[in-house]
XYZ file of C-alpha atoms in Angstrom:
673
model
C -1.488 6.147 -130.008
C -0.131 8.158 -132.823
C 2.347 10.542 -130.715
C 4.719 12.593 -133.344
C 7.970 14.206 -132.641
C 8.154 15.679 -136.122
C 10.056 12.771 -137.271
C 7.234 10.001 -137.540
C 3.715 9.464 -137.144
C 3.675 6.075 -135.548
C 4.945 4.168 -132.777
C 8.629 3.479 -133.349
C 11.478 0.694 -133.227
C 13.431 -2.024 -134.717
C 12.231 -5.468 -135.261
C 13.800 -6.070 -138.776
C 16.836 -8.075 -138.124
C 18.840 -10.637 -139.805
C 17.817 -14.071 -139.470
C 19.578 -16.387 -136.680
C 21.121 -19.229 -137.596
C 18.818 -22.355 -136.898
C 19.581 -25.842 -135.293
C 19.444 -28.948 -137.432
C 17.918 -32.101 -136.459
C 20.883 -32.952 -134.298
C 23.314 -30.563 -133.105
C 26.544 -32.137 -132.262
C 29.161 -29.388 -132.759
C 31.464 -29.347 -130.359
C 34.367 -27.257 -132.120
C 33.872 -23.583 -132.969
C 33.765 -22.603 -136.550
C 37.175 -21.017 -136.667
C 39.078 -24.309 -135.587
C 36.630 -26.488 -137.860
C 37.575 -24.078 -140.902
C 41.286 -24.955 -140.343
C 40.839 -28.828 -139.257
C 42.426 -28.154 -135.916
C 41.436 -29.733 -132.568
C 39.130 -27.377 -130.608
C 38.618 -27.516 -126.673
C 35.619 -25.189 -126.542
C 33.764 -27.734 -124.501
C 36.167 -27.687 -121.850
C 36.685 -23.785 -122.090
C 33.124 -22.484 -122.397
C 31.477 -19.707 -121.602
C 35.159 -18.749 -122.567
C 36.621 -18.808 -125.958
C 38.644 -21.895 -127.229
C 42.401 -21.698 -126.335
C 43.082 -21.263 -130.177
C 40.813 -18.258 -130.211
C 41.906 -16.785 -126.991
C 45.374 -16.591 -128.779
C 44.575 -15.046 -131.864
C 41.519 -13.108 -130.805
C 39.182 -14.746 -133.210
C 35.582 -15.085 -132.896
C 34.415 -18.232 -131.109
C 31.307 -19.498 -132.060
C 29.255 -22.544 -133.003
C 27.069 -23.358 -135.918
C 25.468 -26.766 -136.822
C 24.961 -25.524 -140.170
C 28.632 -24.681 -140.923
C 30.342 -25.813 -143.961
C 34.008 -25.752 -144.360
C 34.939 -23.159 -147.274
C 37.536 -23.740 -149.839
C 40.700 -21.659 -149.635
C 40.388 -19.479 -152.942
C 36.582 -18.961 -151.458
C 38.018 -18.000 -147.977
C 40.603 -15.570 -149.874
C 37.521 -13.578 -151.131
C 35.500 -13.786 -148.053
C 38.551 -12.328 -146.368
C 39.020 -9.268 -148.922
C 35.318 -8.680 -148.703
C 35.949 -8.272 -144.794
C 39.220 -6.006 -145.288
C 36.834 -3.809 -147.576
C 33.968 -3.680 -144.838
C 36.629 -2.879 -142.398
C 38.088 -0.215 -144.374
C 34.474 1.554 -144.413
C 33.766 4.122 -141.763
C 33.738 2.651 -138.351
C 30.320 1.575 -136.779
C 29.862 4.105 -134.225
C 28.065 7.174 -136.234
C 28.611 10.579 -134.406
C 25.387 12.199 -133.061
C 26.847 15.589 -134.163
C 29.154 16.557 -136.760
C 32.606 18.679 -136.757
C 32.141 22.134 -135.336
C 34.412 23.705 -137.858
C 31.559 25.327 -140.365
C 28.890 27.695 -139.245
C 25.477 27.113 -141.355
C 23.452 30.405 -142.191
C 20.502 28.963 -139.819
C 22.816 28.984 -136.943
C 24.781 31.731 -137.486
C 22.528 34.202 -135.797
C 22.488 31.882 -132.711
C 26.370 31.728 -132.423
C 26.579 32.963 -128.849
C 30.097 32.430 -126.920
C 29.790 31.867 -123.382
C 32.873 30.805 -121.251
C 34.969 29.815 -124.166
C 32.058 27.577 -125.459
C 30.369 28.494 -128.828
C 28.062 26.571 -130.917
C 29.303 26.218 -134.700
C 26.118 24.394 -135.570
C 26.273 21.570 -137.862
C 26.057 22.595 -141.705
C 24.290 19.566 -142.672
C 22.176 17.814 -139.801
C 22.129 14.381 -141.828
C 25.667 14.285 -142.114
C 27.509 11.306 -140.930
C 31.146 12.560 -140.637
C 33.167 11.664 -137.679
C 33.758 14.244 -135.027
C 36.563 16.665 -135.822
C 38.503 17.112 -132.600
C 40.389 20.214 -133.862
C 36.945 21.591 -134.886
C 36.007 21.163 -131.334
C 39.030 22.578 -129.850
C 39.271 25.698 -131.630
C 41.779 27.291 -129.188
C 42.292 31.106 -129.792
C 43.153 32.257 -126.464
C 46.931 33.468 -126.274
C 46.696 34.461 -122.645
C 45.511 31.192 -121.345
C 47.256 30.449 -118.055
C 50.033 28.391 -118.295
C 48.835 25.969 -115.490
C 45.133 25.092 -113.870
C 45.266 24.436 -110.236
C 42.215 22.627 -108.507
C 43.214 22.076 -104.530
C 46.189 19.826 -104.822
C 46.153 18.911 -108.371
C 48.125 21.177 -110.902
C 47.993 20.480 -114.230
C 50.052 22.473 -117.212
C 48.153 23.820 -120.325
C 49.627 21.082 -122.424
C 48.362 18.256 -119.916
C 44.731 19.841 -120.127
C 45.162 19.832 -124.052
C 46.245 15.998 -124.243
C 43.155 15.106 -121.859
C 40.563 17.092 -123.700
C 42.133 15.623 -126.995
C 41.204 11.874 -125.419
C 38.000 13.116 -124.322
C 37.203 14.123 -127.881
C 38.758 10.630 -129.109
C 36.199 8.412 -127.055
C 33.751 10.485 -125.439
C 32.684 13.696 -127.548
C 30.742 11.529 -129.951
C 27.941 10.789 -127.156
C 27.923 14.620 -126.161
C 26.096 16.750 -128.927
C 25.053 19.081 -126.330
C 28.794 20.480 -125.704
C 29.700 23.285 -127.690
C 33.043 24.457 -129.433
C 35.808 25.131 -126.878
C 37.647 28.387 -127.698
C 39.629 29.171 -124.526
C 40.709 27.139 -121.272
C 40.916 30.245 -119.431
C 37.427 31.597 -120.248
C 36.091 28.199 -119.312
C 37.581 27.964 -116.182
C 36.300 30.986 -115.274
C 32.739 30.239 -116.582
C 32.566 26.899 -115.344
C 35.503 25.374 -113.532
C 33.223 22.287 -113.063
C 32.780 21.409 -116.659
C 36.680 21.988 -117.470
C 37.967 19.514 -114.533
C 35.409 17.391 -115.430
C 36.148 16.983 -118.989
C 39.669 16.637 -117.991
C 39.018 13.732 -115.246
C 37.083 11.647 -117.629
C 40.006 12.216 -120.245
C 42.577 10.869 -117.579
C 40.531 8.210 -116.407
C 41.808 5.368 -119.143
C 44.516 7.548 -120.645
C 47.650 5.446 -121.143
C 49.603 8.411 -120.150
C 47.923 10.067 -117.510
C 45.745 7.162 -115.911
C 48.304 7.224 -112.751
C 47.440 10.993 -112.184
C 43.657 10.175 -112.312
C 43.342 9.474 -108.471
C 44.693 12.927 -107.763
C 42.547 14.470 -110.435
C 39.392 12.631 -109.245
C 40.292 13.628 -105.401
C 40.401 17.367 -106.406
C 37.367 17.234 -108.591
C 35.186 15.314 -106.034
C 36.085 18.112 -103.825
C 34.712 20.436 -106.449
C 31.992 18.486 -107.332
C 30.891 18.355 -103.662
C 31.021 21.895 -103.064
C 28.945 22.555 -106.251
C 26.207 20.158 -105.138
C 26.048 22.177 -101.631
C 24.533 25.170 -103.501
C 22.079 25.711 -106.248
C 23.252 25.069 -109.679
C 22.237 27.849 -111.876
C 24.675 27.776 -114.841
C 23.890 25.640 -117.653
C 27.784 24.692 -118.266
C 27.649 23.274 -114.712
C 24.562 21.229 -115.657
C 26.399 19.818 -118.487
C 29.022 18.680 -116.300
C 26.733 16.908 -114.329
C 25.175 15.245 -117.490
C 28.949 14.028 -118.046
C 28.821 12.389 -114.803
C 25.621 10.873 -115.071
C 26.802 9.179 -118.424
C 30.362 8.090 -117.109
C 29.993 7.820 -113.156
C 33.045 6.730 -111.075
C 33.980 3.126 -110.694
C 32.272 1.299 -107.792
C 32.924 -2.115 -106.528
C 29.071 -3.170 -107.145
C 25.855 -1.159 -108.568
C 24.077 -0.789 -105.612
C 26.959 1.670 -104.529
C 26.384 3.688 -108.008
C 24.774 6.932 -106.717
C 23.849 7.704 -110.637
C 20.065 7.640 -109.977
C 20.711 10.378 -107.175
C 22.477 12.683 -109.408
C 20.257 12.232 -112.264
C 17.273 13.301 -110.137
C 19.343 16.544 -109.170
C 20.174 16.991 -112.961
C 16.379 16.738 -113.897
C 15.342 19.036 -111.456
C 18.135 21.740 -112.363
C 16.860 21.653 -115.991
C 13.266 22.071 -114.757
C 14.228 24.995 -112.429
C 16.524 26.509 -115.087
C 13.511 26.359 -117.503
C 15.362 24.629 -120.134
C 12.155 22.663 -121.098
C 10.089 26.045 -122.004
C 9.955 27.510 -125.405
C 11.655 30.947 -124.236
C 13.302 32.042 -121.324
C 11.352 33.628 -118.503
C 13.476 35.455 -116.057
C 12.229 35.897 -112.363
C 13.605 39.102 -111.170
C 16.360 38.594 -108.687
C 16.611 34.708 -108.764
C 19.174 34.474 -111.553
C 22.540 36.265 -111.807
C 23.537 38.080 -115.394
C 26.190 35.410 -116.246
C 23.302 32.785 -115.865
C 21.011 34.231 -118.242
C 19.786 31.475 -120.810
C 19.861 34.017 -123.624
C 23.821 34.158 -123.514
C 23.769 30.555 -124.824
C 22.802 29.044 -128.167
C 19.418 27.826 -128.525
C 20.536 24.712 -129.942
C 22.951 23.463 -127.220
C 20.169 24.263 -124.774
C 17.743 22.042 -126.400
C 20.133 19.428 -126.713
C 21.204 19.758 -123.142
C 17.307 19.227 -122.199
C 17.181 16.447 -124.498
C 20.133 14.406 -122.812
C 18.497 15.132 -119.762
C 15.002 13.540 -121.113
C 17.201 10.629 -122.529
C 19.137 9.715 -119.596
C 15.739 9.806 -117.289
C 14.452 7.100 -119.431
C 17.757 5.040 -119.456
C 17.906 5.234 -115.933
C 14.537 4.412 -115.197
C 14.933 1.125 -117.338
C 17.818 0.106 -115.541
C 16.139 0.415 -112.225
C 12.794 -0.494 -113.125
C 10.898 2.626 -112.211
C 8.684 4.996 -114.326
C 10.473 7.979 -115.580
C 10.459 11.173 -113.789
C 9.665 13.142 -116.677
C 6.824 10.851 -118.059
C 4.306 13.638 -118.554
C 2.488 15.348 -121.401
C 4.135 18.656 -121.097
C 7.615 17.090 -121.112
C 6.664 14.862 -124.142
C 5.557 18.094 -125.957
C 8.822 20.022 -125.371
C 10.832 17.063 -126.642
C 8.408 17.172 -129.584
C 8.839 20.611 -130.259
C 12.802 20.701 -129.789
C 13.206 17.759 -132.063
C 11.444 19.542 -135.072
C 14.360 22.090 -134.997
C 16.161 21.384 -138.239
C 19.285 21.986 -136.428
C 18.909 18.780 -134.389
C 20.463 15.703 -136.009
C 18.045 13.311 -137.194
C 19.480 10.230 -135.585
C 19.249 11.509 -132.473
C 15.933 13.173 -133.083
C 15.022 9.601 -133.704
C 16.470 8.442 -130.520
C 14.343 10.826 -128.639
C 11.339 9.754 -130.435
C 12.110 6.173 -129.251
C 12.540 7.476 -125.451
C 9.214 9.274 -125.519
C 7.407 6.375 -126.899
C 8.917 4.021 -124.649
C 8.162 6.250 -121.608
C 4.275 6.260 -123.057
C 4.072 2.715 -123.004
C 5.468 2.153 -119.557
C 2.931 4.689 -118.377
C -0.013 3.510 -119.991
C 1.100 -0.341 -118.341
C 1.576 1.603 -115.141
C -2.037 3.197 -115.047
C -3.894 0.180 -115.909
C -4.329 -3.447 -114.462
C -4.031 -4.975 -117.817
C -5.277 -8.532 -118.425
C -2.379 -10.954 -119.714
C -3.907 -10.725 -123.349
C -3.727 -6.711 -123.467
C -0.151 -6.754 -121.938
C 0.741 -9.175 -124.679
C -0.931 -7.057 -127.363
C 0.756 -3.569 -126.045
C 4.264 -5.229 -126.460
C 3.388 -6.659 -129.963
C 1.883 -3.431 -130.792
C 5.262 -1.744 -129.759
C 7.375 -4.163 -131.619
C 5.400 -3.576 -134.930
C 5.598 0.074 -134.972
C 9.451 -0.190 -134.226
C 9.521 -1.944 -137.496
C 7.330 0.839 -139.084
C 9.498 3.651 -137.844
C 12.601 2.000 -139.285
C 11.075 1.482 -142.721
C 10.336 4.837 -142.860
C 13.697 6.343 -141.774
C 16.122 3.880 -142.811
C 18.495 6.654 -143.976
C 18.653 7.832 -140.620
C 18.774 4.467 -138.453
C 22.232 4.726 -137.517
C 23.502 1.446 -135.135
C 23.132 3.768 -131.860
C 19.355 4.362 -132.948
C 19.211 0.591 -133.472
C 20.497 0.013 -129.882
C 17.997 2.429 -128.545
C 15.125 0.648 -130.275
C 16.368 -2.718 -129.282
C 16.625 -1.875 -125.658
C 13.266 -0.395 -125.463
C 11.695 -3.557 -126.847
C 13.477 -5.846 -124.728
C 12.155 -3.603 -121.897
C 8.604 -3.615 -122.992
C 8.281 -7.364 -123.759
C 9.642 -8.072 -120.217
C 7.858 -5.469 -118.257
C 4.592 -7.032 -119.923
C 5.807 -10.495 -119.222
C 6.154 -9.204 -115.367
C 2.785 -7.795 -115.463
C 1.536 -11.237 -116.721
C 3.219 -12.980 -113.693
C 1.868 -10.385 -111.370
C -1.571 -10.843 -112.376
C -1.501 -14.590 -112.072
C 0.936 -15.688 -109.811
C -1.078 -18.087 -107.583
C -2.899 -19.472 -110.768
C -1.955 -19.425 -114.381
C -3.687 -21.240 -117.039
C -2.221 -22.287 -120.161
C -3.352 -19.614 -121.998
C -1.896 -16.921 -119.733
C 1.388 -18.988 -119.687
C 1.500 -18.960 -123.475
C 1.342 -15.525 -123.435
C 4.049 -15.014 -120.784
C 6.238 -17.589 -122.834
C 5.611 -15.665 -125.795
C 6.907 -12.244 -124.642
C 10.004 -13.775 -123.475
C 10.620 -15.008 -127.059
C 10.001 -11.661 -128.513
C 12.349 -10.216 -126.457
C 15.455 -12.612 -127.484
C 15.899 -11.170 -130.926
C 16.581 -7.599 -129.831
C 18.670 -8.973 -126.898
C 21.113 -10.769 -129.545
C 21.043 -7.655 -131.754
C 22.164 -5.371 -128.719
C 24.933 -8.045 -127.924
C 26.127 -8.195 -131.387
C 26.354 -4.424 -131.719
C 28.175 -3.908 -128.528
C 30.412 -6.818 -129.383
C 31.416 -4.716 -132.540
C 32.373 -1.456 -130.485
C 34.267 -4.139 -128.071
C 36.153 -5.396 -130.819
C 36.923 -1.964 -132.680
C 38.122 -0.554 -129.393
C 41.760 -0.583 -130.383
C 41.049 1.620 -133.690
C 38.413 3.904 -132.125
C 40.324 5.249 -128.899
C 44.016 4.373 -129.423
C 44.670 6.650 -126.382
C 42.814 4.154 -124.009
C 44.689 1.678 -122.025
C 43.697 -2.065 -123.321
C 43.074 -3.415 -119.977
C 41.424 -0.498 -118.506
C 37.647 -1.123 -119.926
C 36.037 -3.254 -122.757
C 33.898 -0.506 -123.845
C 36.029 2.787 -123.976
C 34.283 5.999 -124.371
C 30.825 4.256 -124.222
C 28.298 5.556 -121.731
C 27.891 3.138 -118.596
C 24.298 2.423 -120.115
C 25.717 0.474 -122.922
C 27.308 -2.156 -120.226
C 23.763 -2.000 -118.761
C 22.236 -2.761 -121.647
C 24.868 -5.460 -122.131
C 23.872 -6.999 -118.683
C 20.238 -6.722 -119.390
C 20.066 -8.222 -122.683
C 22.260 -11.448 -121.224
C 19.732 -11.592 -118.445
C 16.882 -11.755 -120.863
C 18.862 -14.679 -122.793
C 19.104 -16.571 -119.803
C 15.492 -16.318 -118.909
C 14.830 -17.462 -122.238
C 17.062 -20.342 -121.484
C 15.474 -20.881 -118.419
C 11.995 -21.186 -120.028
C 13.156 -23.509 -122.890
C 15.339 -26.054 -120.536
C 13.412 -29.016 -121.851
C 13.171 -28.056 -125.519
C 16.899 -28.838 -126.603
C 16.050 -28.442 -130.143
C 14.444 -25.002 -129.901
C 15.797 -23.289 -133.247
C 16.956 -20.397 -131.389
C 19.633 -21.969 -128.838
C 22.610 -21.961 -130.768
C 22.388 -18.130 -131.493
C 21.354 -17.452 -127.903
C 24.320 -19.652 -126.497
C 26.639 -17.593 -128.922
C 25.254 -14.275 -127.945
C 25.556 -15.105 -124.291
C 29.144 -16.279 -124.588
C 30.151 -12.888 -126.411
C 28.722 -10.881 -123.365
C 30.242 -13.322 -121.107
C 33.721 -12.781 -122.704
C 33.376 -9.212 -122.781
C 32.393 -8.900 -119.321
C 35.571 -10.457 -118.187
C 38.022 -9.187 -120.674
C 39.260 -6.602 -118.166
C 39.926 -7.741 -114.894
C 41.141 -4.463 -113.685
C 37.442 -3.229 -114.047
C 35.655 -4.755 -111.004
C 32.321 -3.743 -112.164
C 32.576 -5.893 -115.397
C 34.037 -8.504 -113.515
C 31.604 -8.508 -111.132
C 28.857 -8.833 -114.123
C 30.917 -11.634 -115.626
C 30.810 -13.883 -112.318
C 27.062 -13.320 -112.164
C 26.528 -14.327 -115.328
C 28.794 -17.325 -115.040
C 27.147 -18.581 -111.851
C 23.462 -18.367 -112.915
C 24.444 -19.478 -116.699
C 26.260 -22.495 -115.380
C 23.062 -23.505 -113.255
C 20.260 -22.343 -115.612
C 22.309 -24.458 -118.494
C 22.646 -27.404 -116.638
C 19.198 -27.291 -115.294
C 20.176 -26.969 -111.708
C 18.892 -23.502 -111.080
C 16.091 -21.482 -112.040
C 15.110 -17.766 -112.387
C 12.161 -17.376 -109.564
C 10.076 -14.208 -109.448
C 11.507 -12.846 -105.984
C 11.166 -9.255 -107.273
C 7.963 -8.295 -109.491
C 7.579 -4.610 -108.856
C 10.461 -3.306 -110.745
C 8.857 -3.791 -114.033
C 11.159 -4.955 -116.869
C 14.183 -4.951 -114.838
C 12.712 -7.351 -112.438
C 14.443 -10.290 -114.475
C 17.804 -8.700 -113.594
C 17.153 -8.240 -109.961
C 15.966 -11.963 -109.946
C 19.212 -13.039 -111.697
C 21.223 -11.288 -109.161
C 19.155 -13.470 -106.314
C 19.928 -16.550 -108.031
C 23.584 -15.811 -108.479
C 23.922 -14.661 -104.982
C 22.221 -17.598 -103.373
C 24.263 -20.009 -105.490
C 27.150 -18.493 -104.384
C 26.203 -19.219 -100.776
C 25.368 -15.725 -99.726
C 21.730 -16.481 -98.481
C 22.949 -16.146 -94.691
C 25.094 -12.936 -95.539
C 23.066 -9.964 -93.877
C 24.522 -7.569 -96.244
C 22.905 -9.511 -99.249
C 19.376 -8.469 -98.268
C 17.915 -11.414 -96.572
C 15.931 -10.780 -93.030
C 17.852 -11.681 -89.889
C 17.423 -15.479 -89.243
C 15.606 -16.228 -85.871
C 15.204 -20.096 -85.865
C 14.058 -20.411 -82.339
C 11.822 -23.712 -83.401
C 14.339 -25.387 -86.004
C 12.112 -24.053 -88.689
C 12.778 -21.552 -91.694
C 11.150 -18.270 -90.833
C 8.161 -17.425 -93.179
C 9.735 -14.042 -93.883
C 13.060 -15.585 -95.043
C 11.053 -18.549 -96.786
C 9.368 -15.959 -98.981
C 12.812 -14.927 -100.226
C 14.285 -18.451 -100.686
C 15.093 -19.929 -103.932
C 14.437 -23.202 -104.893
C 16.949 -25.252 -106.929
C 15.327 -27.722 -109.036
C 17.741 -30.453 -109.199
C 17.360 -33.246 -111.864
C 15.843 -36.191 -110.544
C 14.317 -34.412 -107.577
C 10.711 -34.959 -106.533
C 8.189 -32.358 -107.521
C 8.041 -29.746 -105.051
C 11.053 -30.828 -102.978
C 13.243 -27.914 -101.803
C 17.117 -28.600 -102.208
C 19.407 -26.397 -100.214
C 21.583 -23.973 -102.451
C 24.961 -24.455 -103.088
C 27.302 -23.177 -100.024
C 30.270 -22.905 -101.676
C 32.235 -23.471 -105.257
C 32.670 -27.138 -105.453
C 34.456 -27.877 -108.918
C 33.976 -31.359 -108.719
C 30.482 -31.449 -108.094
C 29.859 -29.333 -111.460
C 32.815 -30.255 -113.804
C 30.903 -32.044 -116.423
C 27.579 -31.024 -118.173
C 24.532 -33.010 -118.013
C 23.948 -35.881 -120.622
C 22.048 -35.016 -123.527
C 23.381 -31.195 -123.264
C 25.581 -31.371 -126.560
C 26.503 -27.935 -126.470
C 29.261 -26.976 -123.736
C 26.952 -24.716 -122.128
C 27.362 -24.494 -118.137
C 30.577 -26.103 -118.131
C 32.521 -25.225 -115.222
C 35.493 -22.798 -116.104
C 38.407 -23.962 -113.743
C 41.102 -21.341 -115.310
C 38.583 -18.718 -114.706
C 37.863 -19.489 -111.120
C 41.715 -19.645 -110.607
C 42.003 -16.171 -112.119
C 39.704 -15.050 -109.619
C 41.795 -16.727 -106.648
C 44.754 -15.023 -108.184
C 43.279 -11.566 -108.554
C 41.547 -11.652 -104.925
C 45.356 -12.759 -103.527
C 47.135 -9.893 -105.052
C 44.981 -7.392 -103.862
C 44.918 -9.034 -100.154
C 41.361 -10.154 -100.183
C 40.585 -13.400 -98.127
C 36.759 -13.547 -99.284
C 36.294 -12.799 -102.922
C 32.548 -13.305 -102.149
C 32.706 -10.187 -99.834
C 34.808 -8.335 -102.044
C 32.864 -8.772 -105.308
C 29.130 -8.525 -104.365
C 26.984 -10.106 -106.987
C 24.727 -8.103 -109.433
C 27.117 -5.707 -110.731
C 26.921 -4.506 -114.466
C 29.524 -1.799 -114.888
């Protein structure tokens, strides 16, 4: 199984992680570590999964630890000094490309200008310097128009410059395929779509221009719609579509997100342009002169194709489908492109991880693997991840680790679903043990993903000072980060569901703390409906699973590793009383004889209530009944699954403010912005 990308000879990923705190013989911690350190009363038991009142006011990290020991004042001062020193170091998010101020001798020959974009390639591909926005915006066009007009939207040159500055502050680090901007005027003539796409993204959460965002977006939508009505032939237009795939417009729920359709269009455009080919083959009469690939720097064209491949794998993992580019010819093109020394090494590592995850999924799909083989595939993948990390430790940035952890999570859960499918009606003890171990193997990468995204969330003010604080919890980060966070929380709930009787499992404390962070992050920005939706789904399913009153059932088993996420959506929706909602996806009820139709019974979720006889079906909750679920079950010492009355009141207040009578209808479950 050795498939190289010029980076490694082995299958790759990350399994080396810091050990998680273990529970002692009796875990009775009812206060967070912050309150215990200063010997103050803590109300975490009443507020969970939110932070305690004190940590909510101070912005502190609210978590519990059975092994926590209070630190003396002097030792605490030394710890704080060490934390200050650590925070003064470079930020966590390392760039995928460096500043464009210098041009290396190896790239000088291919420094081709097109539409105000140039490729001033990196002088050191292993550099981890932060992106230089002034280097990216090297405007030298004194004849640029004073105003830019798009239908009913008019922006001055200074307005456009401010929006591009905001884009470089938050988004540019994730866009190594974009070249240097030397002229707004020439860029407008070359690709009006790219100019206004960058401007729209810059205005989306801008402190000053957010009020103008609806007007800019309306004009951009008309331009975008007109562009898709004809063939997309210009590479810069393709780059604009890549930006829209990475940062799609906000939607009320994920089933309305058209990113997967646009991603398919992007892939087909890239293939039709021949970006995956080693050289440009021009078909006479099919392409205008200004669309010739020879006008553009080969490095930027390669990075554009690599971004298409990465988005294909990411979107396929999220929706539970095989990647469109899961074929040997496309793997080879990615391999060859990543051998180019001008491609940043950390980005090449990410591409290798995407290729290997795609290969494993293809192998699993093409074979009806028995349980032991599915378990072996996932285990081998995890071992190879550790080997790759040790081999390329110097280039292993946090973003590379996020890609590796996401891939390992998904491979483990995909193998778990394959075992469930192969023995749905008759699972022996050995097969059940394989399935359970796969869930346990996915826990560590899930916690690592949440911890890394939590760090990005904690640093959002310093990373993106131009962004509004209440607009999004992860400013500048692609939407895939939020999707990964929701999927990681789903994996943790799957683990908690499988360990409902083992209250002394050594990972329970780490799992609950990580799940709490995901829940806090999703509900931190109520103005973002996508994140608020995800927080609701996690809150409902988390309380039910944490109190052993609801379980994840295998209603969906054909979406590979994403099946668990779909099943969590089912559980959340049914617990919210939406089993009779036709828009939720259930078949119409035609109960002529007073019996549940077989078609609907196949979708019904059985809630296992404590004390109920085995096999009995209990009707799902039909409304929010705070009095019935206000306290946890006896023996559940950690305050997991406690009803958050304050959060519920916030939901009611929010819906009343926007004039919605039924918040269940307004916020469909299953969203993960």
